[in-house]
Coordinates of C-alpha atoms in Angstrom, one line a residue:
M1 CA 104.8 67.8 -1.7
W2 CA 104.2 64.1 -2.4
L3 CA 100.8 63.1 -3.9
Q4 CA 99.7 59.5 -3.5
K5 CA 96.5 57.5 -4.1
W6 CA 94.2 57.5 -1.0
S7 CA 93.8 54.3 1.0
P8 CA 91.4 53.3 3.8
D9 CA 94.2 53.2 6.4
F10 CA 95.3 56.8 5.7
K11 CA 95.9 58.8 8.9
P12 CA 96.6 62.6 8.6
E13 CA 98.7 62.7 11.8
E14 CA 101.2 60.2 10.4
D15 CA 103.7 60.6 7.6
L16 CA 103.5 58.2 4.7
P17 CA 106.4 55.7 4.6
I18 CA 106.3 55.5 0.8
V19 CA 108.7 58.2 -0.5
P20 CA 110.7 58.7 -3.7
A21 CA 114.5 58.2 -3.6
W22 CA 117.4 57.9 -6.0
V23 CA 118.8 54.4 -6.6
L24 CA 122.4 54.3 -7.9
L25 CA 123.7 51.4 -10.1
P26 CA 127.5 51.6 -10.1
R27 CA 129.3 49.9 -12.9
L28 CA 126.1 48.8 -14.7
P29 CA 127.0 47.7 -18.2
F30 CA 126.6 50.7 -20.6
H31 CA 124.3 48.9 -22.9
M32 CA 121.8 48.5 -20.0
H33 CA 121.4 52.2 -19.4
D34 CA 117.9 52.0 -20.8
W35 CA 114.5 52.4 -19.2
H36 CA 113.3 48.9 -20.2
Y37 CA 116.3 47.2 -18.6
V38 CA 116.5 49.4 -15.5
K39 CA 112.8 49.1 -14.8
Q40 CA 112.9 45.3 -14.8
L41 CA 116.1 45.4 -12.7
L42 CA 114.5 47.5 -9.9
S43 CA 111.1 46.0 -9.9
S44 CA 112.1 44.1 -6.7
V45 CA 112.7 47.4 -4.8
R46 CA 109.4 49.0 -5.7
T47 CA 107.9 51.1 -8.5
P48 CA 110.5 52.8 -10.7
L49 CA 109.6 56.4 -11.6
A50 CA 112.1 58.0 -14.0
L51 CA 115.7 58.1 -15.1
D52 CA 117.9 61.1 -14.4
A53 CA 119.1 63.3 -17.2
A54 CA 122.7 61.9 -17.3
T55 CA 121.4 58.3 -17.7
I56 CA 118.9 59.3 -20.4
G57 CA 121.6 61.2 -22.3
R58 CA 124.2 58.4 -21.6
T59 CA 126.8 61.0 -20.5
R60 CA 127.8 59.0 -17.4
P61 CA 128.9 55.5 -18.4
S62 CA 130.2 54.6 -14.9
M63 CA 126.8 54.6 -13.2
A64 CA 123.0 54.6 -13.8
K65 CA 120.6 56.6 -11.6
I66 CA 116.9 56.1 -11.3
R67 CA 114.1 57.6 -9.2
V68 CA 112.2 54.8 -7.3
E69 CA 109.4 54.6 -4.7
V70 CA 110.8 53.1 -1.6
D71 CA 109.0 51.8 1.5
L72 CA 110.7 53.1 4.7
L73 CA 109.1 50.4 6.8
K74 CA 111.0 47.6 4.9
T75 CA 114.6 46.8 4.6
L76 CA 116.1 48.2 1.3
P77 CA 117.9 45.5 -0.7
Q78 CA 121.6 46.1 -1.2
S79 CA 121.9 44.1 -4.4
V80 CA 120.0 42.4 -7.2
F81 CA 120.8 39.5 -9.5
V82 CA 121.2 40.3 -13.2
G83 CA 121.1 37.3 -15.5
Q84 CA 119.1 34.5 -17.0
E85 CA 117.7 31.4 -15.4
Y86 CA 117.2 28.1 -17.3
E87 CA 115.5 24.9 -16.2
D88 CA 118.3 22.5 -17.1
S89 CA 121.3 24.8 -16.4
P90 CA 122.6 26.9 -13.5
L91 CA 122.1 30.6 -13.2
K92 CA 124.2 32.8 -15.5
G93 CA 124.8 36.4 -14.5
Y94 CA 126.2 38.6 -11.8
T95 CA 125.2 40.5 -8.6
Q96 CA 124.5 44.2 -9.2
K97 CA 125.2 46.5 -6.2
L98 CA 122.6 49.1 -5.2
E99 CA 123.2 52.4 -3.5
Y100 CA 120.6 54.8 -2.2
E101 CA 120.6 58.6 -2.2
G102 CA 118.1 61.0 -0.6
V103 CA 116.4 58.4 1.6
P104 CA 114.9 60.4 4.5
K105 CA 115.0 59.3 8.2
Y106 CA 111.8 57.6 9.4
F107 CA 111.0 56.3 12.9
K108 CA 108.3 53.6 13.1
H109 CA 107.2 54.5 16.7
C110 CA 105.8 57.9 15.9
R111 CA 105.5 57.5 12.1
K112 CA 107.3 60.8 11.4
I113 CA 109.8 61.6 8.7
G114 CA 113.0 63.4 9.7
H115 CA 114.5 61.6 12.8
Y116 CA 115.4 58.2 14.3
I117 CA 114.9 56.8 17.8
I118 CA 117.7 58.8 19.3
N119 CA 116.0 62.1 18.3
C120 CA 112.4 61.1 19.1
R121 CA 110.9 63.3 21.8
V122 CA 107.8 61.2 22.1
L123 CA 109.8 58.0 22.9
E124 CA 112.2 60.0 25.1
K125 CA 109.5 61.0 27.5
K126 CA 108.2 57.5 27.6
K127 CA 111.6 56.0 28.4
L128 CA 112.4 58.6 31.0
K129 CA 109.3 57.6 32.9
I130 CA 110.3 53.9 32.8
Y131 CA 113.9 54.9 33.9
K132 CA 112.7 56.8 36.9
K133 CA 110.5 53.9 38.0
K134 CA 113.5 51.5 37.8
R135 CA 115.7 53.9 39.8
K136 CA 113.1 54.1 42.6
R137 CA 113.0 50.3 42.9
N138 CA 116.8 50.1 43.0
K139 CA 117.8 52.8 45.4
I140 CA 120.3 50.7 47.3
K141 CA 122.9 48.7 45.6
V142 CA 126.0 47.0 47.0
V143 CA 129.2 48.3 45.3
R144 CA 132.8 47.2 46.0
I145 CA 135.1 50.2 45.8
F146 CA 138.8 50.3 46.6
S147 CA 141.4 53.0 46.4
K148 CA 145.2 52.9 46.3
S149 CA 145.6 54.2 49.9
E150 CA 143.8 51.2 51.3
N151 CA 145.6 48.0 52.2
K152 CA 144.2 44.4 52.2
K153 CA 142.7 44.8 55.6
G154 CA 141.2 48.1 54.7
A155 CA 139.3 46.7 51.7
R156 CA 135.7 47.0 52.6
L157 CA 132.2 46.5 51.3
M158 CA 130.3 49.8 51.0
K159 CA 126.6 50.3 50.6
V160 CA 126.0 53.3 48.4
A161 CA 122.7 55.1 47.9
M162 CA 122.1 55.3 44.2
E163 CA 119.3 57.9 44.1
N164 CA 120.7 59.5 41.0
L165 CA 123.1 58.7 38.2
Q166 CA 126.2 59.8 40.2
S167 CA 126.1 56.8 42.6
C168 CA 129.5 57.1 44.2
Q169 CA 132.7 59.2 44.0
V170 CA 136.2 57.8 43.8
W171 CA 138.7 60.6 44.5
K172 CA 142.4 60.6 44.0
S173 CA 144.6 60.2 47.0
A174 CA 145.9 63.3 48.8
K175 CA 149.5 62.7 47.7
N176 CA 148.5 63.0 44.0
N177 CA 146.6 66.3 44.4
N178 CA 149.3 68.4 42.8
M179 CA 150.1 66.0 39.9
K180 CA 149.1 67.0 36.4
N181 CA 148.2 64.7 33.6
S182 CA 150.4 66.0 30.8
N183 CA 150.6 62.9 28.6
R184 CA 148.4 63.3 25.6
K185 CA 148.4 59.5 24.9
K186 CA 145.7 57.3 26.4
S187 CA 145.7 53.5 26.2
A188 CA 143.0 51.1 27.3
A189 CA 142.8 47.3 27.4
T190 CA 140.0 44.7 27.8
S191 CA 140.6 41.0 28.3
N192 CA 138.5 38.0 29.0
I193 CA 141.3 35.9 30.5
K194 CA 139.4 33.1 32.1
G195 CA 141.1 33.3 35.5
V196 CA 144.1 35.3 36.9
R197 CA 145.4 32.7 39.3
S198 CA 148.1 31.6 36.9
K199 CA 151.3 33.5 37.3
K200 CA 151.9 33.3 33.6
V201 CA 148.7 35.0 32.8
I202 CA 149.0 37.8 35.3
H203 CA 152.7 38.5 34.5
R204 CA 151.8 38.7 30.8
L205 CA 149.0 41.1 31.6
K206 CA 151.3 43.3 33.6
K207 CA 153.9 43.3 30.8
L208 CA 151.3 44.4 28.3
I209 CA 150.2 47.2 30.6
N210 CA 153.7 48.5 31.1
I211 CA 154.6 48.3 27.4
N212 CA 151.5 50.1 26.2
N213 CA 151.3 52.5 29.2
S214 CA 147.6 51.5 29.7
Q215 CA 145.6 53.8 31.9
Y216 CA 142.4 51.7 31.9
V217 CA 142.1 47.9 32.1
A218 CA 139.0 45.8 32.2
I219 CA 139.2 42.1 33.1
F220 CA 136.3 39.7 32.5
E221 CA 135.8 36.3 34.3
P222 CA 138.8 36.6 36.7
F223 CA 137.6 33.4 38.5
V224 CA 139.1 34.9 41.7
S225 CA 137.3 36.1 44.9
N226 CA 136.7 39.9 45.1
D227 CA 138.6 39.8 48.4
K228 CA 141.8 39.5 46.4
L229 CA 141.1 42.4 44.1
E230 CA 143.1 44.9 46.1
G231 CA 146.2 42.7 45.9
Y232 CA 145.9 42.5 42.1
R233 CA 145.5 46.3 42.0
K234 CA 148.8 46.7 43.8
F235 CA 150.5 44.2 41.7
L236 CA 149.4 45.8 38.4
D237 CA 150.2 49.2 39.9
F238 CA 146.9 51.0 39.4
Q239 CA 145.5 53.8 41.6
H240 CA 141.9 52.7 41.7
C241 CA 139.8 49.5 41.0
C242 CA 136.2 48.3 41.3
S243 CA 134.2 45.1 40.5
N244 CA 130.6 44.4 39.7
N245 CA 128.3 42.7 42.2
I246 CA 129.0 39.2 41.0
G247 CA 132.7 39.5 40.5
Q248 CA 132.8 38.9 36.7
I249 CA 134.1 42.3 35.8
W250 CA 137.2 43.9 37.3
Y251 CA 138.1 47.4 36.3
F252 CA 141.4 49.2 37.0
W253 CA 142.4 52.7 36.2
N254 CA 144.8 55.6 36.8
S255 CA 143.4 59.1 37.0
Y256 CA 144.5 62.4 38.5
N257 CA 141.0 63.8 38.0
T258 CA 137.7 63.3 39.7
T259 CA 136.3 59.9 38.8
T260 CA 132.7 58.6 39.3
V261 CA 131.4 55.1 39.2
T262 CA 127.9 55.9 37.9
A263 CA 126.5 52.4 37.4
I264 CA 127.3 48.8 38.3
S265 CA 125.3 45.8 37.1
E266 CA 125.8 42.1 36.4
Q267 CA 126.7 42.9 32.8
H268 CA 128.6 46.2 32.8
I269 CA 130.4 48.9 34.8
T270 CA 130.1 52.6 33.9
I271 CA 132.8 55.1 34.9
H272 CA 132.7 58.8 34.4
F273 CA 136.1 60.6 34.0
Q274 CA 136.1 64.3 34.4
N275 CA 138.3 66.8 32.6
I276 CA 140.1 64.5 30.2
F277 CA 141.7 66.9 27.7
G278 CA 139.0 69.4 28.8
K279 CA 136.1 66.9 28.3
D280 CA 134.1 64.5 30.5
I281 CA 134.1 61.0 29.1
Y282 CA 132.2 57.8 29.9
I283 CA 133.7 54.3 29.6
F284 CA 131.5 51.2 29.7
A285 CA 133.2 47.8 30.5
V286 CA 130.8 45.1 29.2
Y287 CA 130.5 41.4 29.8
A288 CA 127.2 40.4 28.3
K289 CA 125.3 37.2 29.2
G290 CA 125.1 34.2 26.9
K291 CA 121.3 34.1 26.4
S292 CA 119.6 36.7 24.2
K293 CA 116.7 37.3 26.7
D294 CA 119.3 38.1 29.4
R295 CA 121.0 40.6 27.2
R296 CA 117.9 42.7 26.6
D297 CA 118.2 44.5 29.9
L298 CA 121.8 45.5 28.8
W299 CA 120.6 46.8 25.4
H300 CA 117.8 48.7 27.1
S301 CA 120.1 50.4 29.6
F302 CA 122.4 51.4 26.7
E303 CA 119.6 53.2 24.9
L304 CA 118.5 54.9 28.1
D305 CA 122.1 56.1 28.8
S306 CA 122.5 57.4 25.2
M307 CA 119.6 59.8 25.9
V308 CA 121.4 61.5 28.8
I309 CA 125.1 61.2 27.7
D310 CA 126.1 64.2 25.6
T311 CA 129.9 63.7 26.0
P312 CA 132.5 61.3 24.5
W313 CA 131.4 57.7 25.1
C314 CA 133.2 54.4 24.7
V315 CA 131.7 50.9 25.1
G316 CA 133.9 47.9 25.0
G317 CA 134.2 44.3 26.1
D318 CA 132.7 40.8 25.5
F319 CA 129.2 41.1 24.0
N320 CA 128.7 37.4 23.5
I321 CA 127.0 38.0 20.1
I322 CA 128.3 38.7 16.6
M323 CA 127.1 41.5 14.4
D324 CA 126.9 39.6 11.1
P325 CA 127.6 36.1 9.7
N326 CA 131.0 37.2 8.3
K327 CA 132.3 37.3 11.9
K328 CA 132.0 33.6 12.4
L329 CA 134.0 30.7 11.0
G330 CA 133.1 27.1 11.4
G331 CA 130.1 25.4 13.0
Q332 CA 126.5 25.9 12.0
P333 CA 125.6 29.0 9.9
H334 CA 124.7 32.1 12.0
R335 CA 121.1 33.2 11.9
M336 CA 120.7 36.9 11.6
Y337 CA 117.6 37.3 13.8
R338 CA 119.9 36.6 16.8
S339 CA 121.9 39.7 16.1
L340 CA 119.0 42.1 15.2
E341 CA 118.5 43.4 18.8
F342 CA 122.2 44.0 19.2
Q343 CA 122.4 45.8 15.8
T344 CA 119.4 47.9 16.6
C345 CA 120.8 49.0 20.0
I346 CA 124.1 50.1 18.5
S347 CA 122.4 52.0 15.8
N348 CA 119.9 53.7 18.2
C349 CA 122.8 54.7 20.5
G350 CA 124.7 56.3 17.6
L351 CA 127.8 54.1 18.3
I352 CA 130.5 53.3 15.8
D353 CA 132.6 50.2 15.5
M354 CA 136.3 51.2 15.7
G355 CA 137.4 48.3 13.5
Y356 CA 140.6 46.4 14.4
N357 CA 144.2 45.4 13.5
G358 CA 145.2 41.7 13.7
S359 CA 143.1 38.5 13.6
N360 CA 139.6 38.6 12.3
Y361 CA 138.2 36.7 15.3
T362 CA 138.6 37.2 19.1
W363 CA 137.2 33.9 20.4
C364 CA 137.8 30.2 19.7
N365 CA 136.2 27.2 21.3
N366 CA 139.6 25.4 21.2
R367 CA 138.1 22.1 19.9
R368 CA 139.9 19.8 17.5
S369 CA 140.2 21.0 13.8
G370 CA 136.9 19.4 12.6
K371 CA 134.8 21.1 15.3
K372 CA 136.7 24.4 15.8
I373 CA 134.7 27.6 15.8
W374 CA 136.0 31.2 15.6
K375 CA 133.9 34.3 16.4
R376 CA 134.4 38.0 16.9
L377 CA 132.6 38.5 20.2
D378 CA 134.8 41.3 21.6
R379 CA 134.4 44.8 20.2
I380 CA 134.9 48.5 21.0
F381 CA 132.4 51.1 20.1
V382 CA 132.6 54.9 20.4
N383 CA 130.3 57.8 19.6
D384 CA 131.2 60.6 17.2
L385 CA 132.2 63.0 20.1
W386 CA 134.8 60.4 21.1
D387 CA 136.1 60.3 17.6
Q388 CA 136.4 64.1 17.6
L389 CA 138.3 64.2 20.9
F390 CA 140.7 61.4 20.0
Q391 CA 141.3 61.8 16.3
R392 CA 143.8 58.9 16.3
T393 CA 142.2 55.8 17.7
S394 CA 143.2 52.2 16.9
V395 CA 142.1 48.8 18.2
S396 CA 144.3 45.8 18.1
H397 CA 143.5 42.1 18.6
L398 CA 146.5 40.7 20.6
A399 CA 147.6 37.1 20.7
R400 CA 145.8 34.5 22.9
T401 CA 147.7 32.5 25.6
S402 CA 145.7 30.6 28.2
S403 CA 142.3 32.1 27.4
D404 CA 139.9 31.4 24.6
H405 CA 139.6 35.2 24.0
R406 CA 142.1 37.6 22.5
P407 CA 142.9 40.7 24.6
L408 CA 141.9 44.0 22.9
L409 CA 144.1 47.0 23.1
M410 CA 142.8 50.5 22.2
K411 CA 145.2 53.5 21.7
N412 CA 144.0 57.1 21.7
L413 CA 145.8 60.2 20.8
S414 CA 144.2 63.6 21.4
A415 CA 144.1 66.1 18.6
T416 CA 144.8 69.0 21.1
H417 CA 147.7 71.3 20.0
Q418 CA 148.5 69.1 17.0
Y419 CA 150.4 70.7 14.1
I420 CA 149.2 69.8 10.6
S421 CA 152.1 69.7 8.2
Y422 CA 151.0 70.3 4.5
F423 CA 153.0 69.2 1.5
R424 CA 154.8 72.0 -0.4
F425 CA 156.6 71.5 -3.7
L426 CA 160.0 73.3 -3.9
N427 CA 161.1 74.4 -7.4
C428 CA 164.8 73.7 -6.5
W429 CA 164.1 70.0 -6.4
V430 CA 163.9 69.7 -10.2
N431 CA 167.6 70.7 -10.4
I432 CA 168.8 68.1 -7.9
E433 CA 170.0 64.7 -9.0
G434 CA 167.7 61.9 -8.1
F435 CA 164.4 63.9 -8.3
L436 CA 163.3 62.4 -11.7
D437 CA 164.1 58.9 -10.5
I438 CA 161.8 59.2 -7.5
V439 CA 159.0 60.6 -9.6
R440 CA 159.4 57.8 -12.1
E441 CA 159.4 55.1 -9.4
S442 CA 156.3 56.5 -7.6
W443 CA 154.3 57.0 -10.8
S444 CA 155.0 53.5 -12.1
T445 CA 153.4 51.9 -9.0
E446 CA 150.3 49.8 -9.8
V447 CA 147.1 51.2 -8.3
S448 CA 143.6 49.8 -8.9
G449 CA 140.4 51.8 -8.9
N450 CA 138.8 54.5 -10.9
P451 CA 141.0 57.2 -12.6
I452 CA 140.5 59.9 -9.9
W453 CA 141.4 57.4 -7.2
I454 CA 144.5 56.3 -9.1
L455 CA 145.6 59.9 -9.5
Q456 CA 145.0 60.8 -5.9
S457 CA 146.9 57.7 -4.6
K458 CA 149.9 58.3 -6.8
L459 CA 150.1 62.0 -5.8
K460 CA 149.9 61.1 -2.2
A461 CA 152.7 58.5 -2.5
L462 CA 154.8 60.8 -4.5
S463 CA 154.5 63.7 -2.0
K464 CA 155.5 61.3 0.9
R465 CA 158.6 60.1 -1.0
L466 CA 159.6 63.6 -2.0
S467 CA 159.3 64.8 1.6
Q468 CA 161.5 62.0 2.9
W469 CA 164.0 62.5 0.2
S470 CA 164.2 66.2 0.8
R471 CA 164.8 65.8 4.5
K472 CA 167.6 63.3 3.9
E473 CA 169.4 65.0 1.0
I474 CA 168.7 68.7 1.6
G475 CA 167.6 69.0 5.2
D476 CA 165.5 71.9 6.5
I477 CA 165.3 74.5 3.7
N478 CA 164.1 77.1 6.2
D479 CA 167.1 76.7 8.4
A480 CA 169.4 76.9 5.4
V481 CA 167.8 80.2 4.3
I482 CA 168.3 81.6 7.9
N483 CA 172.0 80.5 8.0
W484 CA 172.7 82.2 4.6
E485 CA 171.0 85.4 5.8
D486 CA 173.2 85.4 8.9
K487 CA 176.3 85.0 6.7
L488 CA 175.3 87.8 4.5

């Protein structure tokens, strides 16, 4: 129970947004672990209440912890400035990082503690009504679908009734009915290539597909008529392909299972793959528009889809907006209000940025050095179910050639039937020459961080070195035991 002073705007059906929470001050100087200092330090957050027992007793010098009232309707500060300010001299001090513990979930729409937008039943009913109205207005859509068995003359335009989410079915050809998808590796690529007319561009794309064994490829802004899509499908050697209604998104894929194109719009294509490692997955190929008002329909459709999709889900492509100012280099400073709608949508949908390997930026305006701008406009997001299905997922930013965007390559490896090998120390190692040298070299490696992290890092590096050394010098100890038993 939380008691608070009564106010005229009090409503019994709503939960109060003012709640107590713990604020952690990592690496705060030990002499500042005092109520007087900490109270002044956290006055910008809200009203400090009390210190925890370890801070009062000064038994935890690495961090201070204090109970503070926080307002869930406001953004919690992530840092505060600690120092002194003088009129005739610059500021002297440092930035203190703030961490929060025990902050409950709070959704502004229904004013209830305990959930966010993705779990709100009140908003879910409201959005489903809006979604049904939109589906009634858009019962008929023009969708361009091709299969591998069709030739250039057979490529046709099909009108598909989209009265429910499963708008059209794309089935595998009859000759592939008995094939099994035994490969546990999956690779996908997205690329904004600014035209596929160039032989250099299309041959490089085919080479990347062959090297990485890509099963799904999305191309944005091909600058080629949709009538030629079937020819490019044959050249890239894919089984199926489709495009959106304005021809700015091309999607190619190989699949020996049932595949459904569930949605096609000006800004994205949604494809439903069934029975991928025993699960149904959704892949969204996104090419967002340049203006924020035009992107709102895309963000809204993502939030609606997140309410009905309960399977692994991947969203990737060119979003035409950055997440934060650190993803831009050059030009005018980025204004955060432009990214708020995008950030809110990703958070509400429960999507996770997969990170990347390679360059920090995926787009460049290709101007001369004084006016050159770099941005990370292309990203790949997944939900937690995708992360569970593919426990090894990596995203790489590849080199640019003729386009102003870098291609993105995502590699997935299913965790099905994987064997986990644990490290086991063998007592016989201590009697073998070279053992102490390996231990000495591994333990002398410089590692930065707190003592526990240093110990963990050195033990992990040592176990890896010993395993490699044992396989090289001794071999498989289990096979040796079996051989000696046979001799006896």
